[in-house]
Backbone as numpy.savetxt, mean C-alpha at the origin, in Angstrom:
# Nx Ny Nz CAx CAy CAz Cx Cy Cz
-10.61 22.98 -11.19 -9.68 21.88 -10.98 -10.36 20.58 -11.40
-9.99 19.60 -12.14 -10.02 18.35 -12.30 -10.39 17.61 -11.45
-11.39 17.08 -10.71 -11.28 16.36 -9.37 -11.62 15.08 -9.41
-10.72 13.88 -8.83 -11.01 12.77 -8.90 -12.08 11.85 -9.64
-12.90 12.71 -8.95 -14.75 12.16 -9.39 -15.13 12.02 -10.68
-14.70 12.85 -11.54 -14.86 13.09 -12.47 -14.02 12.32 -13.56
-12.22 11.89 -13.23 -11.97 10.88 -13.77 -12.16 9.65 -13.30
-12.79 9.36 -12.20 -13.39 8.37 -12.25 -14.75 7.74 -12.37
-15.68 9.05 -13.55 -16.74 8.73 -14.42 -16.28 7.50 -15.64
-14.98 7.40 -15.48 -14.72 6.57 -16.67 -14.61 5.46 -15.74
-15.17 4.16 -16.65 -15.68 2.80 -15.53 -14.55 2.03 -15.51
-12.90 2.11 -16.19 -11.71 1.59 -15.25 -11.25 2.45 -14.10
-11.35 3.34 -14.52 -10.57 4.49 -13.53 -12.05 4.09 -11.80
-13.27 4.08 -12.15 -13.80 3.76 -10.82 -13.47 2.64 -10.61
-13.42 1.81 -11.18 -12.98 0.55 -10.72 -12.33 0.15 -9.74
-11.34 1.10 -10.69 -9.58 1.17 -9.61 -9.64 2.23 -8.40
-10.57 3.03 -8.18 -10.74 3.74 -7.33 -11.38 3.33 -5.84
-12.51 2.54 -6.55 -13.50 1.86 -5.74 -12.88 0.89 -4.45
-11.69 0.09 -5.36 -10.91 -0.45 -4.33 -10.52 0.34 -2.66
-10.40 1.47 -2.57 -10.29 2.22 -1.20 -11.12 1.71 -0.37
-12.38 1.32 -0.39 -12.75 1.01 0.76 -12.22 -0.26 0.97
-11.61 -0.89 0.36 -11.05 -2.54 0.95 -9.80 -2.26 1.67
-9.07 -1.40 2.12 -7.69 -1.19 2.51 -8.23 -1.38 3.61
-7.06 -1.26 4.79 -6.90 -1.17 6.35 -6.59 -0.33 6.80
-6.17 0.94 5.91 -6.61 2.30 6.47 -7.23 2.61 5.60
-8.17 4.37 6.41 -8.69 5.22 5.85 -7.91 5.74 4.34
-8.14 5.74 3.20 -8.03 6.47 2.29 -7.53 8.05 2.57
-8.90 8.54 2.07 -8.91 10.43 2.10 -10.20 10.01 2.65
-10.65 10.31 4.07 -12.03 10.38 4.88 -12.32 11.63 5.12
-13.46 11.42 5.43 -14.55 12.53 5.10 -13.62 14.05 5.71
-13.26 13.69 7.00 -13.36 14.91 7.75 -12.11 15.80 7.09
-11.38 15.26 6.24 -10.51 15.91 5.82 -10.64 16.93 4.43
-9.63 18.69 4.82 -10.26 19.21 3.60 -10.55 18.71 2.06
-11.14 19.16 1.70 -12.00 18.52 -0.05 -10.44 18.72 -1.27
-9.59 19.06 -0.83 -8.37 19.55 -1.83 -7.12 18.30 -1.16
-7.20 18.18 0.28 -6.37 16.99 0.60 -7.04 15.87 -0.10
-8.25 15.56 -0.05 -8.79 14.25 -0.23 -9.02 14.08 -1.96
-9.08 15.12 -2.55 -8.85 14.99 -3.91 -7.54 14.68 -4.21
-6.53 15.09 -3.60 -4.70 14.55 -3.82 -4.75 13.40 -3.63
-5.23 13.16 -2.46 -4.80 11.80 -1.55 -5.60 10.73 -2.64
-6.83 10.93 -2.95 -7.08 10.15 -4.09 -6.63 9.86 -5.03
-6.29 10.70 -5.94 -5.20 10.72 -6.89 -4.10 9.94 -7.05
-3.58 9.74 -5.50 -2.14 9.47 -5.55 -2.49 7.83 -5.27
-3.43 7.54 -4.49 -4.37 6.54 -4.12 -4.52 5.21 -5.41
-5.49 6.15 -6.48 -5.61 5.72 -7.82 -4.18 5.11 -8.46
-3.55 6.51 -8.67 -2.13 6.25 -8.92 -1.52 4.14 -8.73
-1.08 4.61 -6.88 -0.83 3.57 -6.25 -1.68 2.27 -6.26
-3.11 2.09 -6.60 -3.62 0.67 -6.77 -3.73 0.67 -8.27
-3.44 1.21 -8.85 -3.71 1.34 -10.86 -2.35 0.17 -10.98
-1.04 1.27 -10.16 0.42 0.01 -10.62 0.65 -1.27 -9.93
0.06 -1.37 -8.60 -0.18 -2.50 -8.05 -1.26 -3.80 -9.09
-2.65 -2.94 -9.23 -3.30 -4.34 -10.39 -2.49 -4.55 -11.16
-1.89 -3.52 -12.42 -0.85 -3.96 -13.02 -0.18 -5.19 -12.80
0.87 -4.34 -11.94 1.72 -5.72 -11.20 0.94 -7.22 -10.73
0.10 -7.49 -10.42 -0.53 -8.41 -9.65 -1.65 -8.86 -11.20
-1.50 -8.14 -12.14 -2.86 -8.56 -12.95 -3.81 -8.77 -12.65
-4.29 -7.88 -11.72 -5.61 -7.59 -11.32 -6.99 -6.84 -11.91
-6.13 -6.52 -13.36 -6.57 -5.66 -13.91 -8.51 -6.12 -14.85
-9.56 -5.07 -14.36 -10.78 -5.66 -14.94 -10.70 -5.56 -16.32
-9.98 -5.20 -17.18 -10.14 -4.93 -18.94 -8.43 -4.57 -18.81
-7.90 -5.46 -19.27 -6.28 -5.60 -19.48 -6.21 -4.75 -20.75
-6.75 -5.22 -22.08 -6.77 -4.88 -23.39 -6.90 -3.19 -23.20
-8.17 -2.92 -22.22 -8.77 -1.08 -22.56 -7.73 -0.64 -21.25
-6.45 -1.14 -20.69 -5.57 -0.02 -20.20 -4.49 -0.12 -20.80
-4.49 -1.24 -21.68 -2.89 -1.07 -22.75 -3.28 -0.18 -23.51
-4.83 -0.25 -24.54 -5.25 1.05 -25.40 -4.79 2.54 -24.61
-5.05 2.60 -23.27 -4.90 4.03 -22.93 -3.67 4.41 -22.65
-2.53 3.31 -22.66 -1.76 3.46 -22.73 -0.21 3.42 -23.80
-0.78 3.14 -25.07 -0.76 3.37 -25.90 -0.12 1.93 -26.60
-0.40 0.71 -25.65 0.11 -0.48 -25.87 -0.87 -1.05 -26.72
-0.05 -2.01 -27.32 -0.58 -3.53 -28.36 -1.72 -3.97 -27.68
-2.97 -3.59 -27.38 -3.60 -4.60 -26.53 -3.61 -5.80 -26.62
-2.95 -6.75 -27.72 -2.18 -8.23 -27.67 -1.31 -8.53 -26.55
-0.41 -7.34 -25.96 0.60 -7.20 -25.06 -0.18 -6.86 -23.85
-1.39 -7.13 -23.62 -1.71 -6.72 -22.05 -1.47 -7.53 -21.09
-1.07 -8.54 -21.24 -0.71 -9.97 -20.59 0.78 -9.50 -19.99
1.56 -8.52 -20.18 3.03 -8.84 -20.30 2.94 -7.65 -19.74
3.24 -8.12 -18.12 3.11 -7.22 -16.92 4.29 -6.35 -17.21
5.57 -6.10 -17.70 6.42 -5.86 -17.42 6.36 -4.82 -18.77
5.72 -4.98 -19.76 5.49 -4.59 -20.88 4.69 -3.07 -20.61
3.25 -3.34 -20.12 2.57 -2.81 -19.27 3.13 -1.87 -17.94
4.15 -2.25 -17.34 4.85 -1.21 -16.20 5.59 -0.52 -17.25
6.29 -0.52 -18.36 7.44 0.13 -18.80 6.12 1.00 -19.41
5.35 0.65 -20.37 4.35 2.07 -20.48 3.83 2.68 -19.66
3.57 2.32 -18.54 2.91 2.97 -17.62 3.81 4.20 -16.76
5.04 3.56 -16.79 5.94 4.62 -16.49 6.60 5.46 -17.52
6.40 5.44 -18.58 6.18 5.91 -19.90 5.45 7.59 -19.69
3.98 6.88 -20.03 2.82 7.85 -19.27 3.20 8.65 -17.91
3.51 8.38 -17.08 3.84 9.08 -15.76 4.65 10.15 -16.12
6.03 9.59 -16.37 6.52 10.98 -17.06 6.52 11.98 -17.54
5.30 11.78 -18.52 4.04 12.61 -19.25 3.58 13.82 -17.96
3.39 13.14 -16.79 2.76 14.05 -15.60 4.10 15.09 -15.54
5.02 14.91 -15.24 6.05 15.44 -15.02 6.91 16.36 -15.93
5.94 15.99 -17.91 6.75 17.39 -18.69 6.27 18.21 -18.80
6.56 19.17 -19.82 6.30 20.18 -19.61 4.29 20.20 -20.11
3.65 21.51 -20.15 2.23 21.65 -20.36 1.61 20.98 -21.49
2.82 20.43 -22.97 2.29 20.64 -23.99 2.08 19.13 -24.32
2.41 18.18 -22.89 2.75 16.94 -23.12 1.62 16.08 -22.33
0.77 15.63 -22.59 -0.55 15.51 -21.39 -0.25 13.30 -21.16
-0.61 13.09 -20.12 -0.26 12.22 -20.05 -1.55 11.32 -20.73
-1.25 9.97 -20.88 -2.97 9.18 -21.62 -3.93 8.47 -21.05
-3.71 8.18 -19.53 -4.42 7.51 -19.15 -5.13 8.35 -17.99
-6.65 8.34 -17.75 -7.22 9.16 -17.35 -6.34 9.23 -15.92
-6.10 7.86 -15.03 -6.18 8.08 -13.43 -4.57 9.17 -13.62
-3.62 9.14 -14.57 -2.33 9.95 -14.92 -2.65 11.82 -15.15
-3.86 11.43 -15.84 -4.20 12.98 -16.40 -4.67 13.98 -14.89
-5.06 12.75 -13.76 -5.62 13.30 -12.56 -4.85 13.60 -11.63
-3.98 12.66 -11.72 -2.88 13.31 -10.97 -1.74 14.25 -11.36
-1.57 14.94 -12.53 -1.12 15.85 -12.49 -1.22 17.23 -12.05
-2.81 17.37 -12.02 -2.69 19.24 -11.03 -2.16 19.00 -9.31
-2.13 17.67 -9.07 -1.63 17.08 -7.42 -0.26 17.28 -7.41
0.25 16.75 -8.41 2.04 16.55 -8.52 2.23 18.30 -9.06
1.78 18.90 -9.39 2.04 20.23 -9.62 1.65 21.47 -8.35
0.29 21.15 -7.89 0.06 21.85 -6.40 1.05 21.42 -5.42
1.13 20.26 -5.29 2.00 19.90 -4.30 3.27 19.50 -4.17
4.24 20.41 -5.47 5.67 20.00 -5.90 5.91 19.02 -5.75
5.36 17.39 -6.28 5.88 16.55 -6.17 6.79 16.10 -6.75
7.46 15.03 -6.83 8.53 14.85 -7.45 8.57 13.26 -8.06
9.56 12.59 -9.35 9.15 11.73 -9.54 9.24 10.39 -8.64
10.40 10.51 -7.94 10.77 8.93 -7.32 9.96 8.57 -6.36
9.01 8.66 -5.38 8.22 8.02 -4.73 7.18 7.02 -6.01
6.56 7.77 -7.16 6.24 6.94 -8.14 6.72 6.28 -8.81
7.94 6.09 -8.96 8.79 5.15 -9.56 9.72 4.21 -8.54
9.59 4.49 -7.84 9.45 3.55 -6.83 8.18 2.34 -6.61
6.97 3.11 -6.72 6.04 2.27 -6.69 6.09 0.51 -7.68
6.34 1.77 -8.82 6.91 1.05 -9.92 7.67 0.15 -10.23
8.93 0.40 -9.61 9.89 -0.82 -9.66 9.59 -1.68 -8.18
9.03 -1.62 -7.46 8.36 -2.07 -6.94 8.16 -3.42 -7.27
6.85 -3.22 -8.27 6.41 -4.28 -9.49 6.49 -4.62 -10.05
7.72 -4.33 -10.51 8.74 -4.93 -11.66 9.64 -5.92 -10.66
9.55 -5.62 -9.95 10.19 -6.87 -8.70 9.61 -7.74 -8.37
8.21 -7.68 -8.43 7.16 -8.71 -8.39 7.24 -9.97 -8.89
7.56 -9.32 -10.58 7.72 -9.99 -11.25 9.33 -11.02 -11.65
9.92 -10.63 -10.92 11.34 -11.75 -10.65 11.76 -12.04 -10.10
11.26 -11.09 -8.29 11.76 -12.10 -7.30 10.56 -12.36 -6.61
10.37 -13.56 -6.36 9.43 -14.26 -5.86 9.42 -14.62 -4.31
10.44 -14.79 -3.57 11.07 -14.93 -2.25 11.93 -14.20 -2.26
11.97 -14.05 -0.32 13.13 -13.37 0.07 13.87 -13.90 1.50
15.38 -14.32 1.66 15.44 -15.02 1.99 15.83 -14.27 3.67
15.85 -13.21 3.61 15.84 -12.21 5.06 15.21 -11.57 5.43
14.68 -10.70 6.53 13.88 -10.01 6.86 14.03 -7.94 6.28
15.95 -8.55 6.34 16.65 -6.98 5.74 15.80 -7.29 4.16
15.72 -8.06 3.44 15.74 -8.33 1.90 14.11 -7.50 1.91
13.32 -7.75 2.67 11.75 -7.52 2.58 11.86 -6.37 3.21
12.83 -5.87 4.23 12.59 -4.36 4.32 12.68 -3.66 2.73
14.16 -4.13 2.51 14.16 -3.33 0.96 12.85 -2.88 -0.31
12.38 -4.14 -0.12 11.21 -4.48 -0.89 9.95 -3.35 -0.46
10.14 -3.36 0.63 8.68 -2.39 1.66 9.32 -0.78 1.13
10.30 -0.81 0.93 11.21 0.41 0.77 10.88 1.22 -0.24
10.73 -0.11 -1.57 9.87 0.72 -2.87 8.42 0.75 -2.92
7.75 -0.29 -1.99 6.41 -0.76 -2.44 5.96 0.15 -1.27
5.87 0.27 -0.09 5.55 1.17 0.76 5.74 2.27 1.19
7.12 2.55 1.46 7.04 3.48 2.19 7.10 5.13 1.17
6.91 4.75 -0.36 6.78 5.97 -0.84 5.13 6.71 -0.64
4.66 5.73 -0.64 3.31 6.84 -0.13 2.75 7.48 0.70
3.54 6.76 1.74 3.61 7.52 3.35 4.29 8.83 3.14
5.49 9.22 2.79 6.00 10.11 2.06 5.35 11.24 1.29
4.80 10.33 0.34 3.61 11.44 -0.64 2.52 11.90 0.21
1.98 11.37 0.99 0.54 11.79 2.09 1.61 13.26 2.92
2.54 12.90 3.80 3.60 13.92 3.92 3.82 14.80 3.28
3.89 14.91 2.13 4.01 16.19 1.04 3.00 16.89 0.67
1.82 16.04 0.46 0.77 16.55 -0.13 0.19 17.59 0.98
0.62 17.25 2.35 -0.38 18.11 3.70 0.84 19.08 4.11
1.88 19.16 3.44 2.81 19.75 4.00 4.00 19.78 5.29
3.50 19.04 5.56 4.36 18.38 6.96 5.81 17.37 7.18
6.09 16.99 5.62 7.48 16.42 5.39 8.66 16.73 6.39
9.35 16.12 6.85 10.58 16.54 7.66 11.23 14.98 7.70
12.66 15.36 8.34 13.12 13.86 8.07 12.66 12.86 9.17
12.73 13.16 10.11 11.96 12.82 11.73 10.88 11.89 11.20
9.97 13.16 10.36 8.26 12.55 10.00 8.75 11.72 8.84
9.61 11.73 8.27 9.83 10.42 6.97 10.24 9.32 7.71
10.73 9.19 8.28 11.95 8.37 9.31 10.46 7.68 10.00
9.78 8.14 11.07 8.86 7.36 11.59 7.26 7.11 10.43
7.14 7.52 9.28 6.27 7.18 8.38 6.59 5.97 7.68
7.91 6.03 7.30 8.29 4.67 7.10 8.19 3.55 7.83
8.49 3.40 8.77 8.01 2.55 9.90 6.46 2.04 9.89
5.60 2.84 9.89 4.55 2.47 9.84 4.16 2.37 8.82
4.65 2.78 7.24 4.28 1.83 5.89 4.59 0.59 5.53
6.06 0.34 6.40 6.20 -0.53 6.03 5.61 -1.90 7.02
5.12 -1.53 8.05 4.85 -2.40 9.44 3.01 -2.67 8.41
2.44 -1.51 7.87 1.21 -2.16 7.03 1.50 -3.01 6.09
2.59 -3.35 5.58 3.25 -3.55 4.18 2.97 -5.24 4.48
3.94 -5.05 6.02 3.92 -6.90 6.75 2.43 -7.44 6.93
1.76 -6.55 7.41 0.32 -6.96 8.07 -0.57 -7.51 6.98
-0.43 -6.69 5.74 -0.94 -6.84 4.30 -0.56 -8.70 4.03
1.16 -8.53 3.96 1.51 -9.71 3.98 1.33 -11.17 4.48
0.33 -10.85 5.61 0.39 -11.77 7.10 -1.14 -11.95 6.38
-1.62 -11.09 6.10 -3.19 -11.75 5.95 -3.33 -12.29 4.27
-2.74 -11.67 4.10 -2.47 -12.76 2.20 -1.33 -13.81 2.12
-1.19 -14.26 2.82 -0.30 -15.51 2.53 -0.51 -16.30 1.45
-1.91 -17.03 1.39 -2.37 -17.93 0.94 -2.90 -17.47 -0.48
-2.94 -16.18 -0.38 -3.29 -15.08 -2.35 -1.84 -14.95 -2.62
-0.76 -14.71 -2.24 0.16 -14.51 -2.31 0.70 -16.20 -2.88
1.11 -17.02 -1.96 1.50 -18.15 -3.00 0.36 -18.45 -3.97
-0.69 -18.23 -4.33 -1.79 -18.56 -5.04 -0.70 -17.99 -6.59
-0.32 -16.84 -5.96 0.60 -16.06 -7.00 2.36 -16.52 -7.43
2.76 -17.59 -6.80 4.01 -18.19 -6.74 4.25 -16.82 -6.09
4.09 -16.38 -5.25 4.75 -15.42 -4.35 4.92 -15.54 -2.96
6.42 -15.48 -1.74 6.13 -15.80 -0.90 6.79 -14.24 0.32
6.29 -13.83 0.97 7.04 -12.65 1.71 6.93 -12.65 3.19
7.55 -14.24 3.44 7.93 -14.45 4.32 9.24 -14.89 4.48
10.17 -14.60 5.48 11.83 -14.92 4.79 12.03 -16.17 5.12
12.72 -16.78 3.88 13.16 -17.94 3.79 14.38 -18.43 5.12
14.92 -17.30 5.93 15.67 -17.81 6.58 14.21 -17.87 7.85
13.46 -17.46 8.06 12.80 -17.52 9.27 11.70 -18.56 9.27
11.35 -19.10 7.66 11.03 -20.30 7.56 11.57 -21.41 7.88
13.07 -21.33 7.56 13.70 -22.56 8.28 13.89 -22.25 9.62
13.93 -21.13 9.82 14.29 -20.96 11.99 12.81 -21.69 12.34
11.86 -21.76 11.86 10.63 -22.12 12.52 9.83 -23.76 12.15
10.50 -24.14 10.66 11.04 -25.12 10.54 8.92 -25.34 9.92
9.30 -24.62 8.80 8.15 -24.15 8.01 8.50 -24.53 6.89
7.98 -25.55 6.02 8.18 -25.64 4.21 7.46 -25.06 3.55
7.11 -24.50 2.35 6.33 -24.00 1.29 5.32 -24.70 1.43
5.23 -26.03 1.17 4.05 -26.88 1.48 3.14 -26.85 2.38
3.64 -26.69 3.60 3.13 -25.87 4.61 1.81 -25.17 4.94
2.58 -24.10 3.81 1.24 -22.23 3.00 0.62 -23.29 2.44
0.40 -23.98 2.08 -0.90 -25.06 0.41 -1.48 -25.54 1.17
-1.79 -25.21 2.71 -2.84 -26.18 3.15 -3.85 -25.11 3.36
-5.22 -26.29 4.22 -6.50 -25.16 4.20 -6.21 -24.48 5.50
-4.98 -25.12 6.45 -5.30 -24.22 7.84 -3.92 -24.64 8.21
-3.55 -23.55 9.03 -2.06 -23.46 9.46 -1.57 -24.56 10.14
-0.57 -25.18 10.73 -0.17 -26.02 11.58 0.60 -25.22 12.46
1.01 -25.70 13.84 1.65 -24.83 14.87 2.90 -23.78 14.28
3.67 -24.73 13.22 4.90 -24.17 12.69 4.28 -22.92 12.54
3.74 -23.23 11.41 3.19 -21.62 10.72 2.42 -20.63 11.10
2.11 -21.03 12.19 0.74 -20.08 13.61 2.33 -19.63 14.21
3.05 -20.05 14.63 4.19 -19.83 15.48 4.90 -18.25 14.16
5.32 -19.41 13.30 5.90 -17.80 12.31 5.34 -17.08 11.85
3.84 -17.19 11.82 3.28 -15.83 11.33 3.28 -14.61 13.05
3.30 -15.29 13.82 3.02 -14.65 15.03 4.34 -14.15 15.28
5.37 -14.68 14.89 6.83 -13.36 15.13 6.74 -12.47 14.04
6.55 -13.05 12.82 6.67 -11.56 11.76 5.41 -10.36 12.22
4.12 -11.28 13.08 3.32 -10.12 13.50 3.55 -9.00 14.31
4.96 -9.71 15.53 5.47 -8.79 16.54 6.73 -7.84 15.59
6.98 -8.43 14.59 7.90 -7.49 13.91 7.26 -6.24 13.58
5.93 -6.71 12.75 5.37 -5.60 12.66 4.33 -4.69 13.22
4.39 -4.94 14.66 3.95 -4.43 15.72 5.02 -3.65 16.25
6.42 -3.97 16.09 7.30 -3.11 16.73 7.83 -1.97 16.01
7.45 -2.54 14.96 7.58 -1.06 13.88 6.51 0.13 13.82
5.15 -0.74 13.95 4.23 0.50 14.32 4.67 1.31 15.35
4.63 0.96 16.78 5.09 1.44 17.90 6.52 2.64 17.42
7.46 2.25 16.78 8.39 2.89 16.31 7.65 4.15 15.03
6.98 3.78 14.29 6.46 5.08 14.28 5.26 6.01 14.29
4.74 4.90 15.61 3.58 5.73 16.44 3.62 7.22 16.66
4.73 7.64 17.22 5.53 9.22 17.58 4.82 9.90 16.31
4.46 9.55 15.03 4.42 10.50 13.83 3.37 11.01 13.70
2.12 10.39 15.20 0.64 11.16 15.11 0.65 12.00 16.03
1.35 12.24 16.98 1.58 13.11 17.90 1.93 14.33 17.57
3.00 14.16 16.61 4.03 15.54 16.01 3.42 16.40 14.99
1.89 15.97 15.16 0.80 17.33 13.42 -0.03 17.03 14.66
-0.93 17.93 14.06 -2.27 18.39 14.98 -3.74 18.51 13.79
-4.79 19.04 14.48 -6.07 18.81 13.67 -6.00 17.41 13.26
-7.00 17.71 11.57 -7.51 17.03 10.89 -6.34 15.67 10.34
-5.05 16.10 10.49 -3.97 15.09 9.86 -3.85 14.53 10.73
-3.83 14.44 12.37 -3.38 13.63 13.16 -4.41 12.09 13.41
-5.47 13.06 12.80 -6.65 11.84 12.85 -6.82 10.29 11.40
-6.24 11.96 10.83 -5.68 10.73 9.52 -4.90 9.83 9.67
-3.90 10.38 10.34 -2.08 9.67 10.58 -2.63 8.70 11.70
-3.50 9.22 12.83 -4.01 7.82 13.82 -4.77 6.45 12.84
-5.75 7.21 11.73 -6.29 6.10 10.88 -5.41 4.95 10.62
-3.66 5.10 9.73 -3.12 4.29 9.32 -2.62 3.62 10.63
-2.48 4.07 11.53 -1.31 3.19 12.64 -2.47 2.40 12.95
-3.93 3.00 13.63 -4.76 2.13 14.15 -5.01 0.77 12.64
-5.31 1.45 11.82 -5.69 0.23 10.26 -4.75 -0.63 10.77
-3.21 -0.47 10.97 -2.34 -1.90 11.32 -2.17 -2.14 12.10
-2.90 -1.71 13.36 -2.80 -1.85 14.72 -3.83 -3.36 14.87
-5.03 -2.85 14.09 -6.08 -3.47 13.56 -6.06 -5.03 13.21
-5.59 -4.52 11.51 -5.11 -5.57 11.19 -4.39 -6.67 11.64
-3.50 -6.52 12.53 -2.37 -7.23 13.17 -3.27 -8.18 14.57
-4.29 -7.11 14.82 -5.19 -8.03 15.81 -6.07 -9.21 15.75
-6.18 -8.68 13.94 -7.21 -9.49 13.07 -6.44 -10.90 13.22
-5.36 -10.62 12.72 -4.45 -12.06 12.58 -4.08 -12.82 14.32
-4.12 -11.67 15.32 -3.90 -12.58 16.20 -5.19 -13.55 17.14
-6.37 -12.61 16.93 -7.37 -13.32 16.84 -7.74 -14.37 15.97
-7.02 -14.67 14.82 -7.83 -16.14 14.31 -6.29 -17.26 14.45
-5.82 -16.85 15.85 -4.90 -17.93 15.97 -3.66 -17.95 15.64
-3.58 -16.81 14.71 -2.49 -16.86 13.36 -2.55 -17.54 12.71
-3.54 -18.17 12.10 -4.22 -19.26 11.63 -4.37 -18.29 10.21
-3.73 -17.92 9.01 -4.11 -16.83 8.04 -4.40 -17.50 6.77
-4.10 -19.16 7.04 -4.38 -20.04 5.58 -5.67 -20.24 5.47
-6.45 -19.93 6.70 -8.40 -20.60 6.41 -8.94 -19.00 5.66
-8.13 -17.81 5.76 -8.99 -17.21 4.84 -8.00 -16.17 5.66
-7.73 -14.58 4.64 -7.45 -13.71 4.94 -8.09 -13.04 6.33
-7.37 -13.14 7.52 -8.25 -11.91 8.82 -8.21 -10.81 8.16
-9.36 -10.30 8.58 -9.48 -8.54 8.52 -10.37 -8.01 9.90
-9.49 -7.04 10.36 -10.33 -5.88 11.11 -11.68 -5.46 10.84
-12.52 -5.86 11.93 -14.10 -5.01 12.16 -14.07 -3.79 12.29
-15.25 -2.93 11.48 -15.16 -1.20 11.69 -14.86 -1.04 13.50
-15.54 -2.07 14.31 -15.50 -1.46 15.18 -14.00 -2.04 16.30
-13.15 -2.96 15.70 -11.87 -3.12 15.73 -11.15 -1.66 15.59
-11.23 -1.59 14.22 -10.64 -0.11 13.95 -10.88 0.97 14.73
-12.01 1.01 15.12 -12.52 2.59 15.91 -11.82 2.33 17.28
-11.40 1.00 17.86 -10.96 0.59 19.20 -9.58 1.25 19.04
-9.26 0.64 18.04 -7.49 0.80 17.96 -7.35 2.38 17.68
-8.11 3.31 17.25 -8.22 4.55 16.43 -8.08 4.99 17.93
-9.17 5.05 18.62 -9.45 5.56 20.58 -7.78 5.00 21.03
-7.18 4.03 21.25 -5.85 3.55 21.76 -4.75 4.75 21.20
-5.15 4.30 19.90 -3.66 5.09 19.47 -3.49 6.75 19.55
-5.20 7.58 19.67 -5.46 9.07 20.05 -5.24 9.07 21.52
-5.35 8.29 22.47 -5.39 8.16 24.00 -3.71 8.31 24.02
-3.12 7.42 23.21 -1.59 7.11 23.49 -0.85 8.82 23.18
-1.53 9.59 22.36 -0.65 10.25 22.03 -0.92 11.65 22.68
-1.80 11.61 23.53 -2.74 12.07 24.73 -1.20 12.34 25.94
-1.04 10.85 25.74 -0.03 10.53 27.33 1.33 11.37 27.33
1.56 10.96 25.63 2.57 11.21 25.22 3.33 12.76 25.55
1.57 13.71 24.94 1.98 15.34 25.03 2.38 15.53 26.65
């Protein structure tokens, strides 16, 4: 088998890989079998490859249009760049004689084939980022669920498939908690986020709190904006809680996984309420040993639960 490691001997593909340890959850960790954590990588790669994309994050723009069979003149033209990239993906999905071109694509195909995947959680990702790129605000909280809808909650989904445990119950409360990381993500990038003319906080809850754009451009929050980041935090605190239930319902090695992500935004969300809600002096993030607190809470909780 093909295993991660190996496409990511090539120095974009680690690049883009390397990023896992910066998330707020566990990736694919250790304790899990060597065939989950090679998927989960994969799909991993996959998912931060179309995100730099989208975000132009990318370390050599020019050498992933080459692998993708673009103008490297055109690496600038994010949208240019997603339409090949979903180009290539497809490639995963035909038949044997059709190999896809870009290494982190070529890796995830024995994953999407072991584990009958299917295309729309990745094309989801996808348009996702193609949304990035034209809507910039949103003026409801329903509008940014939608948004969490393509950008999140398909990989919660895919982790579900890949371990076998899919059901609608377990989609239903996975979503919840992709998209409750989706906010937390949001809450601690504010200030990278408009850096990006991007804002994903709703415009109607900016004016309920009586928050301007101008506001985000400073070096440190004012009450307004300590006040509204601290309800969108309970929003997405009540969504974790809503699909807390989804570490309880698997057992072993996945439940510890599935505790990883709830505690990562359990985490995260603490990060932000510890600096005040104060998220303009610099992104909060969770301490390892934050995480291991919230990891013990959320295994205790589901303790009570049985």
């Amino acid at each position: 088998m093909t295993g991660v490691r190996e496409a990511g001997a090539d120095g974009h593909a680690r690049t883009t890989l390397d990023k896992a340890s910066g998330e707020n959850f566990p990736v694919a960790p250790f304790f899990l079998p060597r065939a989950w954590r090679d998927d989960l990588m994969a799909v991993y790669g996959y998912a931060r490859l179309v995100d730099d994309i989208g975000d132009g994050d990318l370390a050599s723009p020019a050498t992933e249009a080459r692998l993708l069979g673009l103008d490297p003149a055109r690496a600038d033209d994010r949208l240019a760049m997603l339409d090949a990239f979903e180009a290539d993906l497809r490639r995963v999905f035909a038949g044997p004689g059709e190999q896809p071109r870009h290494p982190i694509l070529r890796t995830l195909r024995p994953t999407v084939r072991r584990c009958a995947l299917t295309p729309e959680p990745f094309l989801g990702l996808i348009a996702a980022n193609r949304q990035d790129q034209t809507v910039r605000r949103y003026e409801t909280f329903d509008d940014l669920l939608a948004y969490c809808e393509l950008s999140a909650n398909p990989v919660g989904r895919l982790v579900l498939q890949i371990t076998g445990t899919a059901s609608p119950e377990r989609i239903r409360r996975s979503d919840a908690v992709c998209t409750a990381l989706q906010i937390a993500e949001h809450l601690q990038d504010v200030a990278e986020d408009l850096g990006r003319d991007r804002i994903y906080l709703p415009a109607r809850d900016m004016k309920e709190f009586h928050v301007q754009e101008a506001d985000l451009a400073v070096p440190s929050a004012g009450a307004s904006v300590r006040a509204l980041v601290a309800h969108e935090a309970e929003r997405a605190r009540e969504l974790l809680n809503e699909g807390g239930p989804l570490v309880g319902s698997v057992h072993g090695r996945l439940k510890l996984l599935l505790a990883g992500f709830v505690a990562g935004g359990s985490a995260a969300l603490q990060a932000v309420s510890a600096a005040g809600f104060d998220v303009l002096a610099g992104p909060p993030k969770p301490t390892k040993l934050g995480l291991l607190r919230e990891m013990g809470a959320v295994l205790r909780g589901t303790r009570r639960e049985g």
